[in-house]
Structure formats: structure tokens, C-alpha cells
Short mmCIF file of C-alpha atoms and ligand atoms in Angstrom, two decimals:
data_model
loop_
_atom_site.label_atom_id
_atom_site.label_comp_id
_atom_site.label_asym_id
_atom_site.label_seq_id
_atom_site.Cartn_x
_atom_site.Cartn_y
_atom_site.Cartn_z
CA UNK Q 1 103.08 131.54 136.02
CA UNK Q 2 105.22 129.12 137.99
CA UNK Q 3 104.64 125.40 138.24
CA UNK Q 4 103.22 125.48 141.77
CA UNK Q 5 100.60 128.05 140.79
CA UNK Q 6 99.60 126.05 137.68
CA UNK Q 7 99.12 122.92 139.77
CA UNK Q 8 97.23 124.83 142.46
CA UNK Q 9 94.78 126.18 139.88
CA UNK Q 10 94.20 122.77 138.29
CA UNK Q 11 93.96 120.88 141.59
CA UNK Q 12 91.26 123.30 142.71
CA UNK Q 13 89.22 122.21 139.65
CA UNK Q 14 90.12 118.53 139.85
CA UNK Q 15 86.72 117.29 141.01
CA UNK Q 16 84.77 119.39 138.51
CA UNK Q 17 87.04 118.23 135.69
CA UNK Q 18 86.76 114.55 136.60
CA UNK Q 19 82.98 114.85 136.90
CA UNK Q 20 82.87 116.48 133.47
CA UNK Q 21 85.04 113.73 131.95
CA UNK Q 22 82.71 111.14 133.49
CA UNK Q 23 79.66 112.91 132.05
CA UNK Q 24 81.28 112.85 128.60
CA UNK Q 25 81.98 109.10 128.83
CA UNK Q 26 78.39 108.51 130.00
CA UNK Q 27 77.09 110.22 126.87
CA UNK Q 28 77.66 107.93 123.87
CA UNK Q 29 78.63 109.89 120.78
CA UNK Q 30 79.30 107.69 117.80
CA UNK Q 31 80.40 109.59 114.67
CA UNK Q 32 77.45 111.58 113.34
CA UNK Q 33 75.65 111.34 116.68
CA UNK Q 34 77.53 113.91 118.73
CA UNK Q 35 74.63 116.34 119.37
CA UNK Q 36 74.12 115.42 123.00
CA UNK Q 37 77.79 115.42 123.98
CA UNK Q 38 78.29 118.67 122.03
CA UNK Q 39 75.58 120.30 124.14
CA UNK Q 40 77.45 119.21 127.29
CA UNK Q 41 80.73 120.69 126.03
CA UNK Q 42 79.04 123.93 125.02
CA UNK Q 43 77.33 124.29 128.41
CA UNK Q 44 80.58 123.61 130.27
CA UNK Q 45 82.50 126.24 128.29
CA UNK Q 46 79.75 128.75 128.99
CA UNK Q 47 79.76 127.88 132.69
CA UNK Q 48 83.55 128.40 132.79
CA UNK Q 49 83.25 131.91 131.35
CA UNK Q 50 84.81 131.53 127.90
CA UNK Q 51 84.58 134.83 125.96
CA UNK Q 52 82.62 133.24 123.16
CA UNK Q 53 81.17 129.76 122.65
CA UNK Q 54 79.45 128.51 119.54
CA UNK Q 55 78.65 125.51 117.38
CA UNK Q 56 79.81 125.84 113.78
CA UNK Q 57 78.09 124.48 110.67
CA UNK Q 58 79.65 121.03 111.17
CA UNK Q 59 78.54 120.87 114.80
CA UNK Q 60 82.03 121.39 116.22
CA UNK Q 61 81.93 123.29 119.51
CA UNK Q 62 84.36 126.21 119.62
CA UNK Q 63 85.27 128.14 122.73
CA UNK Q 64 87.26 131.34 122.28
CA UNK Q 65 89.42 133.16 124.79
CA UNK Q 66 90.58 136.59 123.77
CA UNK Q 67 94.29 137.32 123.68
CA UNK Q 68 96.96 139.59 122.25
CA UNK Q 69 98.41 139.78 118.74
CA UNK Q 70 100.64 136.75 119.22
CA UNK Q 71 100.13 133.41 117.46
CA UNK Q 72 96.58 132.07 117.72
CA UNK Q 73 96.51 128.61 119.29
CA UNK Q 74 93.88 125.90 118.97
CA UNK Q 75 93.44 122.98 121.34
CA UNK Q 76 91.76 120.22 119.37
CA UNK Q 77 89.96 117.16 120.72
CA UNK Q 78 87.32 115.05 119.03
CA UNK Q 79 83.97 114.19 120.58
CA UNK Q 80 83.24 110.93 118.75
CA UNK Q 81 84.58 107.48 119.52
CA UNK Q 82 84.62 103.98 118.09
CA UNK Q 83 81.95 101.43 118.95
CA UNK Q 84 82.19 99.82 122.38
CA UNK Q 85 81.30 96.38 120.99
CA UNK Q 86 79.78 93.81 123.33
CA UNK Q 87 79.39 95.44 126.76
CA UNK Q 88 79.75 92.02 128.41
CA UNK Q 89 83.42 91.93 127.36
CA UNK Q 90 84.20 94.99 129.49
CA UNK Q 91 85.30 94.72 133.12
CA UNK Q 92 83.28 97.88 133.80
CA UNK Q 93 80.40 99.20 131.68
CA UNK Q 94 81.70 101.04 128.61
CA UNK Q 95 79.39 104.00 129.14
CA UNK Q 96 79.40 103.89 132.95
CA UNK Q 97 82.14 106.45 133.49
CA UNK Q 98 83.17 104.50 136.59
CA UNK Q 99 86.38 105.14 138.48
CA UNK Q 100 88.32 102.18 139.84
CA UNK Q 101 91.78 102.33 141.40
CA UNK Q 102 92.26 105.91 140.24
CA UNK Q 103 91.32 105.22 136.62
CA UNK Q 104 88.32 106.42 134.63
CA UNK Q 105 86.93 103.48 132.67
CA UNK Q 106 84.97 103.47 129.46
CA UNK Q 107 84.81 103.97 125.73
CA UNK Q 108 86.31 107.34 124.91
CA UNK Q 109 88.03 107.81 128.28
CA UNK Q 110 91.43 107.91 126.55
CA UNK Q 111 90.31 108.48 122.94
CA UNK Q 112 89.62 111.21 123.79
CA UNK Q 113 87.06 112.57 126.18
CA UNK Q 114 89.59 112.79 129.01
CA UNK Q 115 91.88 115.07 127.01
CA UNK Q 116 88.87 117.06 125.85
CA UNK Q 117 87.73 117.58 129.45
CA UNK Q 118 91.27 118.70 130.39
CA UNK Q 119 91.40 121.16 127.47
CA UNK Q 120 87.99 122.63 128.33
CA UNK Q 121 89.02 122.93 131.97
CA UNK Q 122 92.36 124.57 131.12
CA UNK Q 123 90.58 127.14 128.94
CA UNK Q 124 88.35 128.04 131.88
CA UNK Q 125 91.39 128.41 134.11
CA UNK Q 126 92.95 130.94 131.73
CA UNK Q 127 89.88 133.11 132.36
CA UNK Q 128 89.91 132.37 136.07
CA UNK Q 129 93.57 133.34 136.40
CA UNK Q 130 92.70 136.67 134.80
CA UNK Q 131 95.73 136.55 132.52
CA UNK Q 132 95.36 137.71 128.92
CA UNK Q 133 97.22 135.17 126.74
CA UNK Q 134 99.72 136.39 124.14
CA UNK Q 135 97.37 135.27 121.37
CA UNK Q 136 93.76 134.14 120.95
CA UNK Q 137 93.09 130.68 122.34
CA UNK Q 138 90.49 128.27 121.01
CA UNK Q 139 89.31 125.00 122.43
CA UNK Q 140 87.70 123.01 119.62
CA UNK Q 141 85.63 119.89 120.19
CA UNK Q 142 85.48 118.28 116.76
CA UNK Q 143 83.01 115.84 115.24
CA UNK Q 144 83.62 112.66 113.24
CA UNK Q 145 87.35 112.19 113.68
CA UNK Q 146 87.04 108.42 113.77
CA UNK Q 147 85.51 108.23 110.29
CA UNK Q 148 87.66 110.71 108.37
CA UNK Q 149 87.70 114.02 110.19
CA UNK Q 150 84.77 115.98 108.80
CA UNK Q 151 84.90 118.26 111.84
CA UNK Q 152 88.57 119.18 111.65
CA UNK Q 153 88.52 119.37 107.85
CA UNK Q 154 85.84 122.03 108.33
CA UNK Q 155 87.83 123.77 111.08
CA UNK Q 156 90.91 123.85 108.85
CA UNK Q 157 88.92 125.80 106.26
CA UNK Q 158 87.02 128.13 108.53
CA UNK Q 159 89.06 128.96 111.64
CA UNK Q 160 92.38 130.77 111.15
CA UNK Q 161 94.97 129.77 113.70
CA UNK Q 162 98.77 129.59 113.66
CA UNK Q 163 99.29 126.65 115.98
CA UNK Q 164 97.38 123.64 117.23
CA UNK Q 165 97.71 121.08 119.98
CA UNK Q 166 96.08 117.69 119.36
CA UNK Q 167 95.11 115.87 122.55
CA UNK Q 168 95.40 112.26 121.37
CA UNK Q 169 96.94 109.84 123.83
CA UNK Q 170 100.68 110.00 124.28
CA UNK Q 171 101.11 109.33 127.99
CA UNK Q 172 101.70 113.10 128.22
CA UNK Q 173 104.82 113.03 126.05
CA UNK Q 174 105.10 115.37 123.08
CA UNK Q 175 104.27 114.21 119.56
CA UNK Q 176 105.33 116.09 116.43
CA UNK Q 177 103.78 114.10 113.61
CA UNK Q 178 102.48 110.83 112.30
CA UNK Q 179 102.12 108.81 109.16
CA UNK Q 180 99.03 109.36 107.05
CA UNK Q 181 96.38 106.91 105.99
CA UNK Q 182 95.29 106.45 102.41
CA UNK Q 183 92.43 104.11 101.63
CA UNK Q 184 92.83 102.54 98.21
CA UNK Q 185 90.63 100.11 96.35
CA UNK Q 186 92.02 97.67 93.80
CA UNK Q 187 89.26 96.96 91.29
CA UNK Q 188 89.61 93.81 89.21
CA UNK Q 189 87.33 92.70 86.41
CA UNK Q 190 87.19 89.24 84.86
CA UNK Q 191 84.28 87.38 83.23
CA UNK Q 192 81.56 85.75 85.26
CA UNK Q 193 80.37 82.21 84.52
CA UNK Q 194 78.83 79.28 86.40
CA UNK Q 195 81.44 77.96 88.83
CA UNK Q 196 81.01 74.45 87.41
CA UNK Q 197 82.72 75.48 84.16
CA UNK Q 198 85.55 77.84 85.15
CA UNK Q 199 87.40 77.37 81.86
CA UNK Q 200 84.70 79.46 80.12
CA UNK Q 201 85.22 82.51 82.32
CA UNK Q 202 88.01 84.71 83.64
CA UNK Q 203 88.32 84.38 87.39
CA UNK Q 204 89.87 87.58 88.83
CA UNK Q 205 90.77 85.82 92.08
CA UNK Q 206 93.98 84.42 90.58
CA UNK Q 207 95.18 87.86 89.54
CA UNK Q 208 94.20 89.21 92.95
CA UNK Q 209 96.24 86.48 94.64
CA UNK Q 210 99.33 87.50 92.64
CA UNK Q 211 98.68 91.13 93.54
CA UNK Q 212 98.38 90.39 97.27
CA UNK Q 213 101.55 88.32 97.23
CA UNK Q 214 103.26 91.21 95.44
CA UNK Q 215 102.12 93.67 98.11
CA UNK Q 216 103.85 91.64 100.78
CA UNK Q 217 107.11 91.71 98.82
CA UNK Q 218 106.83 95.38 97.88
CA UNK Q 219 109.62 97.69 98.91
CA UNK Q 220 108.14 100.42 101.08
CA UNK Q 221 109.31 104.01 101.53
CA UNK Q 222 111.14 104.69 104.80
CA UNK Q 223 112.04 107.71 106.89
CA UNK Q 224 114.26 107.70 110.01
CA UNK Q 225 111.73 109.19 112.49
CA UNK Q 226 108.62 107.48 111.11
CA UNK Q 227 109.90 104.07 110.08
CA UNK Q 228 108.36 102.61 106.95
CA UNK Q 229 105.10 103.05 105.11
CA UNK Q 230 102.94 99.95 105.41
CA UNK Q 231 100.17 98.47 103.33
CA UNK Q 232 97.54 96.06 104.58
CA UNK Q 233 94.95 94.38 102.35
CA UNK Q 234 91.73 94.41 104.37
CA UNK Q 235 88.17 94.00 103.08
CA UNK Q 236 87.40 92.17 99.84
CA UNK Q 237 84.05 92.34 98.07
CA UNK Q 238 83.08 90.10 95.18
CA UNK Q 239 80.35 90.66 92.60
CA UNK Q 240 78.11 88.82 92.29
CA UNK Q 241 78.19 87.51 95.84
CA UNK Q 242 76.93 84.01 95.10
CA UNK Q 243 79.16 81.17 96.22
CA UNK Q 244 78.60 79.15 93.04
CA UNK Q 245 79.46 81.88 90.55
CA UNK Q 246 82.86 82.99 89.31
CA UNK Q 247 82.84 86.68 90.13
CA UNK Q 248 83.01 89.28 87.40
CA UNK Q 249 84.46 91.89 89.76
CA UNK Q 250 86.57 91.99 92.91
CA UNK Q 251 87.23 95.05 95.03
CA UNK Q 252 90.04 94.84 97.56
CA UNK Q 253 90.55 97.62 100.09
CA UNK Q 254 94.15 98.54 100.93
CA UNK Q 255 94.92 100.41 104.13
CA UNK Q 256 98.13 102.26 103.31
CA UNK Q 257 99.96 104.16 106.06
CA UNK Q 258 102.30 106.60 104.38
CA UNK Q 259 105.30 108.32 105.88
CA UNK Q 260 105.41 112.12 105.51
CA UNK Q 261 106.75 112.89 102.05
CA UNK Q 262 105.13 109.95 100.29
CA UNK Q 263 102.17 111.45 98.45
CA UNK Q 264 98.83 109.77 97.78
CA UNK Q 265 99.49 110.16 94.03
CA UNK Q 266 102.80 108.26 94.31
CA UNK Q 267 101.06 105.52 96.27
CA UNK Q 268 98.34 105.06 93.67
CA UNK Q 269 100.96 104.81 90.92
CA UNK Q 270 102.99 102.26 92.86
CA UNK Q 271 99.99 100.07 93.63
CA UNK Q 272 98.56 100.41 90.14
CA UNK Q 273 101.83 99.34 88.51
CA UNK Q 274 101.97 96.25 90.72
CA UNK Q 275 98.38 95.40 89.82
CA UNK Q 276 99.11 95.77 86.12
CA UNK Q 277 102.02 93.30 86.49
CA UNK Q 278 99.78 90.89 88.43
CA UNK Q 279 96.93 90.59 85.93
CA UNK Q 280 96.42 87.34 84.08
CA UNK Q 281 95.28 87.41 80.44
CA UNK Q 282 91.78 88.91 79.91
CA UNK Q 283 91.65 90.28 83.45
CA UNK Q 284 91.56 94.06 83.84
CA UNK Q 285 92.33 96.12 86.91
CA UNK Q 286 92.87 99.55 88.33
CA UNK Q 287 93.77 101.03 91.74
CA UNK Q 288 91.97 104.16 92.92
CA UNK Q 289 91.79 106.18 96.09
CA UNK Q 290 88.48 105.54 97.82
CA UNK Q 291 85.97 108.37 98.01
CA UNK Q 292 84.09 109.11 101.16
CA UNK Q 293 81.03 111.14 101.96
CA UNK Q 294 80.07 112.10 105.49
CA UNK Q 295 77.10 113.94 106.94
CA UNK Q 296 77.43 115.61 110.32
CA UNK Q 297 74.70 115.61 112.97
CA UNK Q 298 73.90 119.15 111.88
CA UNK Q 299 73.38 118.01 108.27
CA UNK Q 300 76.64 119.31 106.79
CA UNK Q 301 77.60 117.03 103.90
CA UNK Q 302 81.20 116.64 102.77
CA UNK Q 303 82.71 114.43 100.08
CA UNK Q 304 86.47 113.87 99.96
CA UNK Q 305 89.12 111.41 98.90
CA UNK Q 306 89.72 109.00 101.76
CA UNK Q 307 93.07 110.34 102.90
CA UNK Q 308 94.08 111.13 106.47
CA UNK Q 309 97.12 113.29 105.73
CA UNK Q 310 100.42 112.71 107.49
CA UNK Q 311 102.10 115.65 109.14
CA UNK Q 312 105.49 116.43 110.52
CA UNK Q 313 106.67 119.39 112.53
CA UNK Q 314 110.45 119.77 112.34
CA UNK Q 315 112.33 118.48 115.38
CA UNK Q 316 113.97 121.91 115.72
CA UNK Q 317 110.78 123.94 115.18
CA UNK Q 318 111.02 126.92 117.59
CA UNK Q 319 107.53 126.42 119.03
CA UNK Q 320 108.15 122.70 119.56
CA UNK Q 321 111.39 123.48 121.39
CA UNK Q 322 109.58 126.12 123.47
CA UNK Q 323 106.66 123.78 124.23
CA UNK Q 324 109.06 121.09 125.42
CA UNK Q 325 110.69 123.55 127.83
CA UNK Q 326 107.34 124.94 129.02
CA UNK Q 327 105.90 121.48 129.69
CA UNK Q 328 109.05 120.23 131.31
CA UNK Q 329 109.03 123.21 133.71
CA UNK Q 330 105.30 122.84 134.43
CA UNK Q 331 105.49 119.10 135.03
CA UNK Q 332 108.86 119.08 136.75
CA UNK Q 333 110.16 116.21 134.64
CA UNK Q 334 111.73 115.48 131.28
CA UNK Q 335 109.46 115.51 128.23
CA UNK Q 336 110.21 113.28 125.23
CA UNK Q 337 109.42 114.23 121.66
CA UNK Q 338 108.34 111.37 119.44
CA UNK Q 339 105.78 110.59 116.73
CA UNK Q 340 102.35 108.94 116.90
CA UNK Q 341 101.91 105.57 115.21
CA UNK Q 342 98.29 106.34 114.30
CA UNK Q 343 96.71 109.18 112.31
CA UNK Q 344 94.95 112.15 113.92
CA UNK Q 345 93.08 115.30 112.97
CA UNK Q 346 96.45 117.08 113.07
CA UNK Q 347 97.09 116.28 109.41
CA UNK Q 348 94.03 118.26 108.29
CA UNK Q 349 95.18 121.31 110.25
CA UNK Q 350 98.81 121.01 109.14
CA UNK Q 351 97.53 120.91 105.55
CA UNK Q 352 96.09 124.39 106.14
CA UNK Q 353 99.48 125.73 107.23
CA UNK Q 354 99.01 125.30 110.98
CA UNK Q 355 102.03 124.22 113.06
CA UNK Q 356 100.82 121.13 114.90
CA UNK Q 357 102.05 119.22 117.89
CA UNK Q 358 100.27 117.20 120.46
CA UNK Q 359 100.08 115.36 123.70
CA UNK Q 360 97.34 113.73 125.68
CA UNK Q 361 96.80 111.66 128.80
CA UNK Q 362 96.53 107.91 128.68
CA UNK Q 363 98.14 104.87 127.12
CA UNK Q 364 97.53 104.50 123.40
CA UNK Q 365 97.72 100.71 123.74
CA UNK Q 366 94.26 100.59 125.40
CA UNK Q 367 92.62 102.82 122.79
CA UNK Q 368 89.83 101.07 120.81
CA UNK Q 369 89.94 98.09 123.22
CA UNK Q 370 87.75 96.87 126.09
CA UNK Q 371 90.58 97.88 128.43
CA UNK Q 372 90.16 101.59 127.76
CA UNK Q 373 90.81 103.50 130.97
CA UNK Q 374 92.51 106.73 131.93
CA UNK Q 375 94.62 107.34 135.05
CA UNK Q 376 93.13 110.42 136.74
CA UNK Q 377 96.60 111.64 137.69
CA UNK Q 378 97.51 111.81 133.99
CA UNK Q 379 94.29 113.66 133.28
CA UNK Q 380 95.23 116.28 135.85
CA UNK Q 381 98.80 116.50 134.56
CA UNK Q 382 97.54 117.05 131.01
CA UNK Q 383 95.33 119.95 132.18
CA UNK Q 384 98.41 121.52 133.77
CA UNK Q 385 100.19 121.13 130.45
CA UNK Q 386 97.37 122.63 128.36
CA UNK Q 387 97.15 125.55 130.80
CA UNK Q 388 100.92 126.09 130.72
CA UNK Q 389 100.91 126.22 126.89
CA UNK Q 390 97.91 128.57 126.88
CA UNK Q 391 99.76 131.00 129.10
CA UNK Q 392 103.20 130.62 127.49
ZN1 ZN Z 1 91.21 109.78 118.77
#
């Protein structure tokens, strides 16, 4: 299908698609509370004539479009979003779905209900065009991406596909990977005493201070396309919590962003060795990967180590090269290939052997902020792109 025809098809659905994106933004769907927005997605896929639409055990909504024997392709967008915070800080209400100066405002507009609306719309247009794709196409609306990816972890185990497109924001430029995220906890144990007589106890704060200073000086792994791994000490919890007691235990969370190729096991070893060197006499310590347990709105429970895997699709991967050409022809402009700075559900799918790339409308700099807004023109362009890849 040529570019003009792709645009004609999408433009004819523009109003419906924008209305659907607005309805999604107007339906808050914090992680674990996606039931209502899932029902909207399911109804829209049914209305658009998908061959099969269902909710899986995790509550992900899956729309299937039959195709030939070629590679099966999944379009993946998550339904949850981060908290909007204080609504008074927003220029327009976070769940208003208002459009101002050609931009859809609100929490989730960019991350990533806009992309999800475009994917759902593009799937419907494949049916409308009456073209049988080379392979089966799925549009998957996943739950709980923002808290660890229960939805896409489940998809990776249960839905066999060869390729996936992640719709996270990229200003409609291609992305072929990202660093991972590993949540570590440094546990330190000293000896608790009354804070008026510190010489009788072992205060783990001093060892922790040496450890934190060591983290800043630590040499991090690097990779040309992804830059360096980073580590950020974030939350610290002391036990007991009282202000006039020397704590017996400290727990410091480390947010470690690892480049592809640096494994969680290597990271734990590196951090644990630094901690061992940082401990003062009589203080003990250990670094572990945090565990996480999530429950979906359907009641599916999943426990896992708190790792958002990195992924990387080779710069010369044949499908990536093809996708770049297809998108460039559809959009009538050059398409850059780069990497995302943040983690996505793509790592879960890549871990199951799926070739992953991605693009989505919107500016990633406004994601998770009170400035979140999506240019409608980019929304439309992304739908053209998803349609072009479906039909390629
Ligand atoms: Zn997202």
C-alpha cells in the first residue's frame, strides 16, 4: 500500500481515534486498577472488527488479526500510568482529556494511551483495508508496566510471537533497545543502643556513608550505543525508626540502570564487594536484588526479582532495516534509529526470544510530569506507521 493510501485510511479515522484516546485519558488506570480502561479497549477492538478479542488471565486485552505464515507481530502498549499528583499543578486537568492548540493533555496521553489508541486504530484499519497481513498481528494492551511489567511478563510466557513493536514515546523515531533496571537493596546490620551512648553500639550509618561515597566513585560498565550503566542510591529505611535510637539495621535501595550485557548477577557481585570493603568493624552487610510481588486486577499473582531487563536489537537486524525503510516511505521523511534512555516492557519480550523495536508519538521529556501532552499530528503519524508495519 502506498503512502497516500495509508494516510487516507488513517485520516478517515482521525476523529474516532482522537475521541478514543481522550476516553482512555479520562479513565484513570493506576497499576492494578486497569479494569475500566481494559473494558474500553476491548469494546473498541470489537467495534473495529478484530478477528478475535479477549482478556487473558492477567487482564491484558489482546486483539488478533489473522494473517499468513510469516512472522507473527505484536504491537504492545500498556494501559496503566503513574500518579497524576496534585491536580492543581496541571495547566489542564490530568484526567480531562482536553485538547488545546492541537495537543491532547493529561496523565497517560504520551505514556502511553495515545500510542495505544493509534495501535488499536491501525489494527482496525488492517481489517478495513481487507488485506491479509503476511503474518498474524496482535495488538496487546498490557497491565502494570509502571510497577514491573506483570502484564508483559505474562504475555512473554503465553503468547508466541516473532516480533514486537513497543509504543513508548520516541517522537516517532525508531528505538532498538534500552538499558535495564535492577533494584538492589544494601542491608547493613550494626548493634542498636540508646543514642545518648553511641560508644556502646555499632552504628551502621558510618559504614553506609562509606558505601555511598564508594558508589559515586565506582567505575561503571560502558557500551558505545548505550553510554554507561548508572547507579543511584534512593530510599533508605532504618530500623528501629526512632530518632533517639542508633539503628540496628539500615536498608538502602539502589536503582541500577545496566547496559545490555551487564548481568544482574555481575551487578550484585560488584555492589556486594564494595559494601564488604566499606564495613567498619562489627558491622555486617549484604547486597541483594529486591523481590517484588504484584497482583493484577483480575487476581493473578506474580512474584519476581525486581529486574526490568535491558534489550538490544542489532543495528543491522534485517527487520529493523526493513522497518526503517517502511516507515520512512510511509512518513515521507528520514527515520532515525536510536535507543531509549528508560526501560520498557520490551525487555520482557526480548527475553522470550522476540525481536523488539519500538516507536511512539510524543516527547519523552514530558512523560511523568504535569506537562504531559501529545501533539495530535504525531498521534496520527504513529497510526500511519503502525499500519504500514502491519501491512509490510
Ligand atoms: Zn510507558
